[in-house]
Coordinates of C-alpha atoms and ligand atoms in Angstrom, one line a residue:
Chain P
X854 CA -39.8 44.2 -92.7
X855 CA -41.6 42.5 -96.0
X856 CA -40.7 38.6 -94.5
X857 CA -41.8 39.6 -91.1
X858 CA -45.1 41.3 -92.3
X859 CA -45.6 38.2 -94.4
X860 CA -44.9 35.8 -91.6
X861 CA -47.5 38.4 -89.5
X862 CA -50.1 37.9 -92.0
X863 CA -50.0 34.3 -92.2
X864 CA -53.3 32.6 -91.1
X865 CA -51.9 29.6 -90.0
X866 CA -49.6 31.8 -88.0
X867 CA -52.2 33.8 -86.3
X868 CA -54.2 30.7 -85.2
X869 CA -51.5 28.9 -83.4
X870 CA -50.5 31.9 -81.5
X871 CA -54.1 32.7 -80.5
X872 CA -54.5 28.8 -79.8
X873 CA -50.6 28.7 -78.5
X874 CA -51.3 31.6 -75.9
X875 CA -54.1 29.2 -74.2
X876 CA -52.0 26.2 -74.3
X877 CA -49.0 27.8 -73.0
X878 CA -50.6 29.8 -70.5
X879 CA -53.5 27.3 -69.2
X880 CA -53.2 23.7 -70.7
X881 CA -49.7 23.3 -70.0
X882 CA -49.6 24.9 -66.2
X883 CA -52.8 22.6 -65.8
X884 CA -51.1 19.4 -66.7
X885 CA -47.8 20.0 -64.8
X886 CA -49.6 21.2 -61.5
X887 CA -48.5 24.9 -62.3
X888 CA -51.9 26.5 -61.2
X889 CA -50.8 26.7 -57.6
X890 CA -52.9 26.4 -54.4
X891 CA -56.3 27.6 -55.9
X892 CA -56.4 26.2 -59.4
X893 CA -59.8 27.3 -60.7
X894 CA -59.1 30.6 -59.7
X895 CA -55.9 30.8 -61.0
X896 CA -57.7 29.4 -64.3
X897 CA -60.6 32.4 -64.1
X898 CA -57.8 35.3 -63.7
X899 CA -55.7 33.7 -66.6
X900 CA -58.7 33.5 -69.0
X901 CA -59.9 36.9 -68.1
X902 CA -56.8 38.4 -68.5
X903 CA -56.2 36.8 -72.2
X904 CA -59.7 37.6 -73.1
X905 CA -59.3 41.3 -72.2
X906 CA -56.1 41.9 -74.2
X907 CA -57.1 40.3 -77.1
X908 CA -60.1 42.4 -77.0
X909 CA -57.5 45.2 -76.3
X910 CA -55.4 44.1 -79.3
X911 CA -58.3 44.4 -81.6
X912 CA -59.2 47.7 -80.4
X913 CA -55.9 48.9 -81.1
X914 CA -55.7 47.6 -84.8
X915 CA -57.8 49.9 -86.6
X916 CA -56.4 53.1 -84.9
X917 CA -52.8 51.8 -86.1
X918 CA -53.9 51.2 -89.3
X919 CA -55.5 54.8 -89.6
X920 CA -52.3 56.3 -88.2
X921 CA -50.0 54.1 -90.1
X922 CA -51.6 53.7 -93.5
X923 CA -48.4 52.9 -95.2
X924 CA -46.9 50.1 -92.5
X925 CA -47.4 46.6 -93.8
X926 CA -46.9 45.0 -90.6
X927 CA -49.8 47.1 -89.5
X928 CA -51.7 46.0 -92.2
X929 CA -50.8 42.4 -91.5
X930 CA -51.9 42.0 -88.3
X931 CA -55.1 44.1 -89.4
X932 CA -55.9 40.8 -91.5
X933 CA -56.5 39.2 -88.2
X934 CA -58.9 41.3 -86.7
X935 CA -61.9 38.8 -86.8
X936 CA -59.6 35.9 -85.6
X937 CA -58.5 38.1 -82.3
X938 CA -62.1 39.1 -81.9
X939 CA -63.3 35.3 -82.0
X940 CA -60.6 34.3 -79.8
X941 CA -61.4 36.9 -77.2
X942 CA -64.8 35.9 -76.8
X943 CA -63.7 32.2 -76.8
X944 CA -61.2 33.0 -73.6
X945 CA -64.1 34.8 -72.3
X946 CA -66.4 31.9 -72.3
X947 CA -64.0 30.1 -70.7
X948 CA -63.4 32.6 -68.1
X949 CA -67.1 32.3 -67.4
X950 CA -67.1 28.4 -67.3
X951 CA -64.0 28.8 -64.7
X952 CA -66.6 31.1 -62.5
X953 CA -69.3 28.4 -62.9
X954 CA -66.7 25.5 -61.8
X955 CA -65.6 27.9 -59.1
X956 CA -69.0 28.7 -57.5
X957 CA -69.6 24.7 -57.9
X958 CA -73.5 24.8 -57.7
X959 CA -76.4 26.7 -58.7
X960 CA -77.0 28.5 -55.4
X961 CA -73.5 30.2 -55.3
X962 CA -74.0 31.3 -59.0
X963 CA -77.1 32.8 -59.0
X964 CA -75.9 34.7 -55.9
X965 CA -72.9 35.7 -57.7
X966 CA -75.1 37.2 -60.2
X967 CA -76.7 39.5 -57.7
X968 CA -73.3 41.5 -57.8
X969 CA -73.3 44.9 -59.9
X970 CA -69.5 43.6 -60.4
X971 CA -70.8 40.5 -62.5
X972 CA -73.4 42.1 -64.5
X973 CA -70.6 44.4 -66.3
X974 CA -68.6 41.1 -66.9
X975 CA -71.9 39.9 -68.3
X976 CA -72.8 42.8 -70.4
X977 CA -69.6 42.6 -71.9
X978 CA -69.6 39.1 -72.5
X979 CA -73.1 39.4 -74.4
X980 CA -71.6 41.9 -76.6
X981 CA -68.8 39.6 -77.4
X982 CA -71.3 37.0 -78.3
X983 CA -73.1 39.1 -80.6
X984 CA -70.1 40.4 -82.2
X985 CA -68.0 36.9 -82.7
X986 CA -71.6 35.3 -84.1
X987 CA -72.0 38.2 -86.5
X988 CA -68.4 38.0 -87.3
X989 CA -68.7 36.3 -91.2
X990 CA -69.8 37.6 -94.6
X991 CA -73.0 36.2 -94.4
X992 CA -74.1 38.7 -91.1
X993 CA -72.1 41.4 -93.4
X994 CA -74.6 41.1 -96.6
X995 CA -77.6 40.4 -94.4
X996 CA -77.4 43.7 -91.8
X997 CA -75.7 45.6 -94.8
X998 CA -72.2 47.1 -94.4
X999 CA -73.7 50.2 -92.3
X1000 CA -75.7 48.5 -89.9
X1001 CA -72.8 45.6 -89.6
X1002 CA -70.3 48.7 -88.8
X1003 CA -72.7 50.0 -86.3
X1004 CA -73.5 47.0 -84.7
X1005 CA -69.8 46.2 -84.2
X1006 CA -69.2 49.8 -82.6
X1007 CA -70.5 48.0 -79.5
X1008 CA -66.9 46.3 -79.0
X1009 CA -66.1 50.0 -77.7
X1010 CA -68.7 49.6 -75.3
X1011 CA -67.7 46.1 -74.4
X1012 CA -63.9 47.5 -73.4
X1013 CA -65.4 50.1 -71.4
X1014 CA -67.8 47.8 -69.7
X1015 CA -64.8 45.2 -69.1
X1016 CA -61.9 47.4 -67.9
X1017 CA -64.3 48.5 -65.5
X1018 CA -65.2 45.1 -64.5
X1019 CA -61.6 43.9 -64.3
X1020 CA -60.6 47.2 -62.3
X1021 CA -63.2 46.6 -59.7
X1022 CA -62.6 42.7 -59.5
X1023 CA -60.0 42.8 -57.0
X1024 CA -58.2 45.3 -55.3
X1025 CA -55.5 47.0 -57.1
X1026 CA -56.7 45.6 -60.3
X1027 CA -56.9 48.9 -61.8
X1028 CA -53.3 49.0 -61.9
X1029 CA -53.6 46.3 -64.9
X1030 CA -56.6 48.0 -66.4
X1031 CA -55.1 51.3 -66.7
X1032 CA -52.3 49.8 -68.7
X1033 CA -55.1 48.6 -71.1
X1034 CA -56.9 51.7 -71.0
X1035 CA -54.8 54.8 -71.2
X1036 CA -53.2 53.3 -74.3
X1037 CA -56.6 52.7 -75.8
X1038 CA -57.8 56.0 -75.3
X1039 CA -54.4 57.5 -76.5
X1040 CA -54.9 55.6 -79.9
X1041 CA -58.3 56.7 -80.5
X1042 CA -57.3 60.6 -79.3
X1043 CA -54.4 60.2 -82.1
X1044 CA -56.5 58.9 -84.8
X1045 CA -59.0 61.6 -84.2
X1046 CA -56.3 64.4 -84.0
X1047 CA -54.6 63.1 -87.3
X1048 CA -58.0 62.8 -89.3
X1049 CA -59.0 66.4 -88.2
X1050 CA -55.7 67.9 -89.4
X1051 CA -55.1 65.7 -92.6
X1052 CA -58.5 66.9 -93.4
X1053 CA -58.6 69.8 -96.0
X1054 CA -60.2 72.8 -93.9
X1055 CA -62.9 73.2 -96.6
X1056 CA -65.7 72.8 -93.9
X1057 CA -67.1 74.6 -91.4
X1058 CA -64.8 73.4 -88.3
X1059 CA -67.5 72.4 -85.9
X1060 CA -69.0 70.0 -88.7
X1061 CA -65.8 68.7 -89.5
X1062 CA -64.9 67.6 -85.8
X1063 CA -68.5 66.1 -86.1
X1064 CA -67.7 64.1 -88.9
X1065 CA -64.2 63.1 -87.9
X1066 CA -65.8 61.8 -84.6
X1067 CA -68.3 60.0 -86.6
X1068 CA -66.0 58.3 -89.1
X1069 CA -63.5 57.6 -86.2
X1070 CA -64.0 53.8 -86.6
Chain T
X1475 CA -22.0 15.6 -22.1
X1476 CA -24.3 13.0 -23.9
X1477 CA -27.0 15.8 -24.5
X1478 CA -24.8 17.3 -26.8
X1479 CA -23.7 14.1 -28.5
X1480 CA -27.3 13.3 -29.1
X1481 CA -28.5 16.7 -30.5
X1482 CA -25.6 17.2 -32.5
X1483 CA -26.1 13.9 -34.3
X1484 CA -29.9 14.2 -34.8
X1485 CA -29.4 17.8 -35.9
X1486 CA -26.9 16.2 -39.0
X1487 CA -29.8 13.9 -39.5
X1488 CA -32.3 16.7 -39.5
X1489 CA -29.8 18.7 -41.9
X1490 CA -29.5 16.0 -44.1
X1491 CA -33.5 15.4 -44.4
X1492 CA -34.3 19.1 -44.1
X1493 CA -33.7 22.0 -47.0
X1494 CA -30.9 24.0 -45.6
X1495 CA -32.8 27.3 -44.8
X1496 CA -35.3 25.5 -42.8
X1497 CA -32.5 23.6 -41.1
X1498 CA -30.5 26.4 -40.1
X1499 CA -33.7 28.1 -38.8
X1500 CA -35.0 25.2 -37.0
X1501 CA -31.6 24.9 -35.2
X1502 CA -31.5 28.7 -34.2
X1503 CA -35.2 28.3 -33.0
X1504 CA -34.8 25.2 -30.9
X1505 CA -31.7 27.0 -29.4
X1506 CA -33.3 30.1 -28.8
X1507 CA -36.2 28.7 -26.9
X1508 CA -33.8 26.6 -24.9
X1509 CA -35.8 23.3 -26.1
X1510 CA -32.3 21.9 -27.6
X1511 CA -32.4 19.0 -24.8
X1512 CA -36.0 18.4 -24.8
X1513 CA -36.0 18.4 -28.7
X1514 CA -33.1 15.8 -28.6
X1515 CA -35.2 13.6 -26.6
X1516 CA -38.1 13.7 -29.1
X1517 CA -36.4 14.0 -32.4
X1518 CA -36.1 10.8 -33.8
X1519 CA -33.8 10.1 -36.5
X1520 CA -36.3 9.5 -39.2
X1521 CA -36.9 12.1 -42.3
X1522 CA -40.8 11.9 -41.2
X1523 CA -39.8 13.4 -37.8
X1524 CA -37.3 15.9 -39.2
X1525 CA -40.0 17.6 -41.0
X1526 CA -42.5 17.8 -38.0
X1527 CA -40.1 20.3 -36.2
X1528 CA -39.6 21.3 -32.7
X1529 CA -42.3 19.3 -30.1
X1530 CA -44.6 22.1 -29.0
X1531 CA -47.9 20.3 -27.7
X1532 CA -51.3 20.6 -29.4
X1533 CA -53.7 22.3 -27.3
X1534 CA -56.5 19.8 -27.1
X1535 CA -59.1 22.1 -26.8
X1536 CA -58.3 23.2 -30.1
X1537 CA -57.9 20.2 -32.5
X1538 CA -60.9 20.8 -34.6
X1539 CA -62.0 17.2 -35.1
X1540 CA -63.5 16.5 -38.3
X1541 CA -61.9 19.1 -40.7
X1542 CA -59.0 18.6 -43.0
X1543 CA -55.9 20.4 -41.9
X1544 CA -55.1 22.4 -45.0
X1545 CA -51.4 20.9 -46.9
X1546 CA -48.3 22.7 -45.6
X1547 CA -47.3 23.6 -49.4
X1548 CA -51.1 25.1 -49.9
X1549 CA -50.6 27.1 -46.7
X1550 CA -46.9 28.9 -47.3
X1551 CA -47.7 29.4 -51.3
X1552 CA -51.3 31.2 -51.3
X1553 CA -51.0 34.3 -49.3
X1554 CA -52.2 37.7 -49.0
X1555 CA -49.1 39.9 -48.0
X1556 CA -49.6 43.0 -49.9
X1557 CA -46.3 44.4 -48.8
X1558 CA -44.8 41.6 -51.1
X1559 CA -46.8 41.2 -54.0
X1560 CA -50.8 42.0 -55.0
X1561 CA -51.0 38.1 -56.3
X1562 CA -51.5 35.5 -54.1
X1563 CA -48.5 33.3 -55.2
X1564 CA -46.1 36.1 -55.0
X1565 CA -45.1 36.5 -51.3
X1566 CA -43.7 33.3 -51.3
X1567 CA -41.1 34.4 -53.9
X1568 CA -40.5 38.0 -53.1
X1569 CA -40.3 37.6 -49.3
X1570 CA -37.7 35.5 -49.7
X1571 CA -35.3 37.5 -51.6
X1572 CA -33.1 38.5 -48.6
X1573 CA -35.6 40.0 -46.5
X1574 CA -34.6 39.4 -43.0
X1575 CA -36.8 38.6 -40.4
X1576 CA -34.1 37.8 -37.3
X1577 CA -32.8 39.8 -35.6
X1578 CA -36.4 41.5 -35.2
X1579 CA -37.3 44.1 -32.8
X1580 CA -40.9 44.6 -31.6
X1581 CA -42.4 47.7 -29.3
X1582 CA -45.1 47.3 -27.2
X1583 CA -46.2 50.5 -26.1
X1584 CA -49.0 53.1 -25.7
X1585 CA -51.4 53.1 -22.2
X1586 CA -49.8 50.5 -20.8
X1587 CA -47.9 49.9 -17.4
X1588 CA -45.1 48.2 -18.8
X1589 CA -44.2 49.3 -22.4
X1590 CA -40.8 47.8 -24.1
X1591 CA -38.9 47.5 -26.7
X1592 CA -37.1 44.1 -27.3
X1593 CA -36.3 41.4 -29.5
X1594 CA -38.8 39.1 -30.7
X1595 CA -37.0 36.1 -29.7
X1596 CA -36.8 37.4 -26.2
X1597 CA -40.4 38.2 -26.1
X1598 CA -41.0 34.8 -27.3
X1599 CA -39.3 33.2 -24.2
X1600 CA -41.1 35.5 -21.9
X1601 CA -44.5 34.4 -23.1
X1602 CA -43.8 30.6 -23.8
X1603 CA -44.0 27.7 -23.8
X1604 CA -45.5 27.6 -27.2
X1605 CA -48.8 25.7 -28.2
X1606 CA -50.2 24.3 -31.2
X1607 CA -53.5 25.1 -32.5
X1608 CA -55.5 24.4 -35.5
X1609 CA -57.8 27.1 -36.5
X1610 CA -60.0 27.7 -39.2
X1611 CA -59.1 30.8 -41.3
X1612 CA -61.6 32.6 -43.4
X1613 CA -60.6 35.1 -46.1
X1614 CA -62.8 38.1 -46.8
X1615 CA -62.1 36.6 -50.6
X1616 CA -64.5 33.7 -50.0
X1617 CA -61.8 31.3 -49.5
X1618 CA -60.4 29.0 -46.5
X1619 CA -58.0 27.2 -44.7
X1620 CA -57.5 25.2 -41.8
X1621 CA -54.0 25.8 -40.3
X1622 CA -51.8 24.4 -37.5
X1623 CA -50.5 27.3 -35.9
X1624 CA -47.4 27.3 -33.2
X1625 CA -47.8 30.3 -30.8
X1626 CA -49.5 31.7 -27.7
X1627 CA -52.5 33.6 -26.5
X1628 CA -52.6 37.2 -27.1
X1629 CA -53.8 37.4 -23.6
X1630 CA -50.4 36.7 -22.0
X1631 CA -48.9 39.7 -24.2
X1632 CA -51.7 41.8 -22.8
X1633 CA -51.1 41.1 -19.4
X1634 CA -47.4 41.2 -19.7
X1635 CA -48.0 45.2 -20.8
X1636 CA -50.8 45.7 -18.0
X1637 CA -52.9 48.2 -20.3
X1638 CA -54.3 51.2 -18.3
X1639 CA -58.2 52.1 -17.7
X1640 CA -58.2 54.3 -20.5
X1641 CA -56.8 51.9 -23.1
X1642 CA -59.9 50.8 -25.2
X1643 CA -58.5 49.2 -28.2
X1644 CA -55.0 47.5 -29.4
X1645 CA -53.0 48.5 -32.5
X1646 CA -50.9 46.3 -34.4
X1647 CA -48.6 47.8 -36.8
X1648 CA -46.2 45.6 -39.2
X1649 CA -42.8 46.3 -40.1
X1650 CA -42.1 49.6 -42.2
X1651 CA -39.1 49.0 -44.3
X1652 CA -39.2 50.6 -47.6
X1653 CA -35.2 50.3 -48.1
X1654 CA -36.0 46.4 -48.2
X1655 CA -39.5 46.4 -49.4
X1656 CA -40.3 47.6 -52.7
X1657 CA -43.9 48.0 -52.1
X1658 CA -43.6 50.2 -49.5
X1659 CA -42.0 52.9 -51.5
X1660 CA -45.4 53.9 -53.2
X1661 CA -48.3 55.6 -51.8
X1662 CA -50.4 53.0 -52.9
X1663 CA -51.5 51.7 -49.4
X1664 CA -51.0 54.0 -46.0
X1665 CA -48.0 51.7 -44.9
X1666 CA -47.2 50.4 -42.7
X1667 CA -50.1 48.0 -42.4
X1668 CA -52.0 48.5 -39.2
X1669 CA -55.0 46.5 -37.5
X1670 CA -56.9 46.9 -34.5
X1671 CA -58.9 44.8 -31.8
X1672 CA -60.9 46.3 -29.0
X1673 CA -59.3 45.4 -25.8
X1674 CA -62.0 42.9 -24.5
X1675 CA -61.6 40.9 -28.2
X1676 CA -57.4 41.1 -27.5
X1677 CA -57.9 39.4 -24.6
X1678 CA -60.2 36.4 -25.6
X1679 CA -58.6 33.2 -25.4
X1680 CA -59.0 32.5 -29.1
X1681 CA -57.1 35.7 -29.8
X1682 CA -53.5 34.3 -30.6
X1683 CA -49.8 35.3 -31.5
X1684 CA -48.2 33.0 -33.8
X1685 CA -44.5 32.5 -34.3
X1686 CA -44.9 29.2 -36.2
X1687 CA -46.9 26.8 -38.5
X1688 CA -46.7 23.1 -39.2
X1689 CA -44.1 22.8 -36.2
X1690 CA -41.6 25.4 -37.9
X1691 CA -40.4 29.0 -37.6
X1692 CA -43.2 31.3 -39.7
X1693 CA -41.9 31.6 -43.2
X1694 CA -41.4 35.0 -44.4
X1695 CA -44.8 35.1 -46.6
X1696 CA -46.9 33.9 -43.8
X1697 CA -45.9 37.0 -41.5
X1698 CA -42.4 36.0 -39.7
X1699 CA -41.3 36.3 -37.0
X1700 CA -44.6 37.0 -35.3
X1701 CA -48.2 37.7 -36.3
X1702 CA -51.6 38.0 -35.3
X1703 CA -54.4 35.5 -35.6
X1704 CA -58.2 36.2 -34.9
X1705 CA -59.5 33.2 -36.4
X1706 CA -63.4 34.5 -36.0
X1707 CA -62.4 37.8 -38.2
X1708 CA -61.5 37.9 -41.7
X1709 CA -57.9 37.1 -42.6
X1710 CA -57.0 40.4 -43.2
X1711 CA -57.4 41.3 -39.5
X1712 CA -54.5 39.1 -38.6
X1713 CA -51.6 41.6 -39.3
X1714 CA -48.2 40.0 -40.0
X1715 CA -44.8 40.5 -39.1
X1716 CA -45.7 42.9 -36.5
X1717 CA -43.2 45.9 -35.3
X1718 CA -45.6 47.4 -32.7
X1719 CA -48.3 46.7 -30.4
X1720 CA -49.6 50.0 -28.9
X1721 CA -52.8 50.5 -26.5
X1722 CA -54.9 53.5 -27.4
X1723 CA -58.1 54.9 -26.0
X1724 CA -59.6 55.4 -29.7
X1725 CA -60.6 52.9 -32.4
X1726 CA -57.4 52.9 -34.7
X1727 CA -57.4 53.6 -38.1
X1728 CA -56.7 50.3 -40.2
X1729 CA -55.6 50.1 -43.3
X1730 CA -58.5 48.2 -45.2
X1731 CA -60.8 50.1 -43.6
X1732 CA -58.9 53.3 -44.6
X1733 CA -58.8 52.2 -48.2
X1734 CA -62.2 51.1 -48.6
X1735 CA -64.6 51.7 -45.7
X1736 CA -67.4 50.4 -47.2
X1737 CA -65.8 47.0 -47.8
X1738 CA -63.5 46.5 -45.0
X1739 CA -65.2 47.3 -41.4
X1740 CA -63.3 47.4 -38.5
X1741 CA -64.6 44.8 -36.9
X1742 CA -64.7 42.2 -39.8
X1743 CA -66.1 39.5 -37.8
X1744 CA -66.9 36.3 -40.4
X1745 CA -70.7 36.9 -41.1
X1746 CA -72.4 34.6 -43.8
X1747 CA -75.1 37.0 -43.5
X1748 CA -73.3 40.3 -44.3
X1749 CA -72.0 40.5 -47.8
X1750 CA -69.3 42.3 -49.2
X1751 CA -70.3 44.5 -51.9
X1752 CA -68.6 42.4 -54.8
X1753 CA -69.5 39.0 -53.5
X1754 CA -71.5 37.1 -51.1
X1755 CA -69.7 35.8 -47.9
X1756 CA -72.4 32.6 -47.3
X1757 CA -70.1 30.3 -48.8
X1758 CA -66.3 29.6 -49.1
X1759 CA -63.9 28.1 -51.6
X1760 CA -61.9 25.5 -49.5
X1761 CA -58.3 25.3 -50.6
X1762 CA -56.9 21.9 -51.5
X1763 CA -60.5 20.6 -51.7
X1764 CA -60.2 19.9 -55.1
X1765 CA -60.9 21.2 -58.8
X1766 CA -64.7 20.4 -58.5
X1767 CA -65.4 20.9 -54.9
X1768 CA -67.2 24.0 -55.3
X1769 CA -68.1 26.0 -51.8
X1770 CA -68.7 24.8 -48.8
X1771 CA -71.1 27.1 -46.1
X1772 CA -69.5 29.7 -44.2
X1773 CA -70.5 29.6 -40.5
X1774 CA -71.3 32.4 -38.4
X1775 CA -68.0 33.8 -36.6
X1776 CA -66.2 31.2 -38.7
X1777 CA -67.6 28.4 -36.3
X1778 CA -66.5 30.1 -33.2
X1779 CA -69.8 31.8 -32.4
X1780 CA -70.1 30.0 -28.8
X1781 CA -66.7 31.4 -27.7
X1782 CA -67.2 34.8 -29.1
X1783 CA -70.8 35.7 -29.6
X1784 CA -71.1 37.2 -26.3
X1785 CA -68.5 39.9 -27.2
X1786 CA -71.3 41.2 -29.5
X1787 CA -74.2 41.0 -28.0
X1788 CA -76.8 43.6 -28.5
X1789 CA -74.4 45.0 -31.5
X1790 CA -75.8 45.5 -34.9
X1791 CA -73.6 43.6 -37.0
X1792 CA -75.0 44.7 -40.2
X1793 CA -73.9 48.2 -39.4
X1794 CA -70.6 47.2 -37.2
X1795 CA -69.5 44.7 -40.2
Ligands
HEM2902 C1 -70.8 36.5 -67.5 C2 -69.9 37.0 -67.5 C3 -68.7 37.2 -66.6 C4 -68.4 36.7 -65.2 C5 -69.5 35.9 -64.5 C6 -67.0 37.0 -64.6 C7 -66.4 36.9 -63.6 C8 -65.4 37.3 -63.1 C9 -64.9 36.7 -61.9 C10 -65.4 36.4 -60.6 C11 -63.7 37.6 -61.8 C12 -62.6 37.3 -60.5 C13 -62.9 38.5 -59.4 C14 -61.8 38.0 -58.2 O1 -61.2 37.2 -58.4 O2 -62.2 38.5 -57.3 C15 -63.6 38.2 -63.1 C16 -62.3 38.9 -63.2 C17 -61.9 39.4 -64.4 N1 -62.7 39.2 -65.3 FE1 -64.7 38.6 -65.7 N2 -66.4 37.5 -66.0 C18 -67.2 37.6 -66.9 C19 -67.1 38.4 -68.0 C20 -65.6 39.0 -68.4 C21 -65.1 39.3 -69.6 C22 -66.3 39.3 -70.9 C23 -63.8 39.4 -69.7 C24 -62.9 40.2 -70.6 C25 -63.3 40.0 -71.8 C26 -63.5 39.3 -68.6 C27 -62.2 39.7 -68.0 C28 -61.8 39.8 -66.3 C29 -60.6 40.1 -66.0 C30 -59.5 40.6 -66.8 C31 -60.6 40.0 -64.6 C32 -59.5 40.1 -63.9 C33 -58.5 39.2 -63.6 C34 -57.5 39.4 -62.5 O3 -57.8 38.8 -61.4 O4 -56.6 38.9 -63.1 N3 -64.5 39.0 -67.6 N4 -64.6 37.7 -63.6

């Protein structure tokens, strides 16, 4: 267990995994003709999937830490939250690039932005960019810890927007979206429940719930 | 005697140059259509000819000059066939894991004087000879191909069935086989896949029943053994692997229209001026055109406006999308 935790906590390991996923799923098929009949569409879908699952991974990590405070593995993975979050943003930018190439011209691109489904994606991506750009010590210091934390809670809004973006992107996509949405929602619920019950019942119950919800991050 | 010798020799050469399943299927196909003798005269011993298949003649009226025919491997590896997976590269694999499309029974029924149920190859023989037509194919998802279909006009089948005066629509139902098709065990879709045309549309010279493409029997993923092809409408109207064709008085319920009536209308004519709620229909991605090809402009009625425009004269195409 300790050995595994050490490997999982290793920066180089995390970085090569995050980049390796892209090489394995995007670059290798692109070079070997494995992207099929509509290669740009395939890239569009793959980059979108990678980005949203990475975002899901980040959002799973903090409740996992609260639920399993003693787990070394969870602690090791939590070291990489910033790296995974920034990767999600980079893959999402590649997703946007694939969309631009797919449309192939300004007309088509502008027309695509007349559709609400694209707005959800664009809104989500804007949040991811803001979070990625402020994911450094300098930003934490200049914003102040509290504000920074508040700002980074936008990640939950991004996730909601993007699960919706994915769910309506194509027929039947909710079928994959729900595999992301329900586990994440359950983790949050479990964390809130745990904090609710582990807290000494000194305060009035309603205030306890309120504080818990407010702290549930 | 010589006919047989030539045929066997030629088929041996074909066998050597063709992947096994195709060879077997084509041999069966040739035999079934009684084309063996004719085929032997047309099948030279080169592998080139072996891959071009049975000799149905191109209908010169449907040559489509100046457009690039989509390569065969793309036509057969990029399919929306939800019975066999949601992703477009899945049907090629999932529809070929033991799903049998021959023998195949097809039923013609409803309000017609000549209802019947028979084997698809009998029907094909009744409706033949097979002709080839190059048709544009425009998917509602804003991509397109140009496909060389082999088959015959749907009108021939309509004439055979002799619909009664009350028949105003034709309903097309694909197979239902939940024992062999996993997707059909779920209630996510109102199986079987159903589509419909007005009786006028079904009699139009462009409406086609395809039994092959690129000179070979339809691969399973493209809707074997027989499918509808309605080139001026979005691809989802062209129901695959037909099990039943029925003449009815009321507009039939169709699968996509039931699932999302605001997205998929009954008419579903290709129309660059009426968007899908999630994307523009003004342009389309041409499959096989290359990474940086961008999109090309979509044509009214998919380029068949001259031929079919009169069917919809005076109709509000925004409302009847
Ligand atoms: C300006 C920003 C964005 C644009 C223009 C955009 C555009 C698109 C388009 C055109 C599709 C394909 C729809 C189809 O195939 O019918 C799509 C699907 C998708 N997008 Fe985005 N998107 C954006 C942002 C994002 C972001 C930030 C994420 C995730 C972090 C994301 C995740 C997805 C996913 C998961 C899918 C479904 C992919 C699949 O088919 O499996 N998108 N997006």
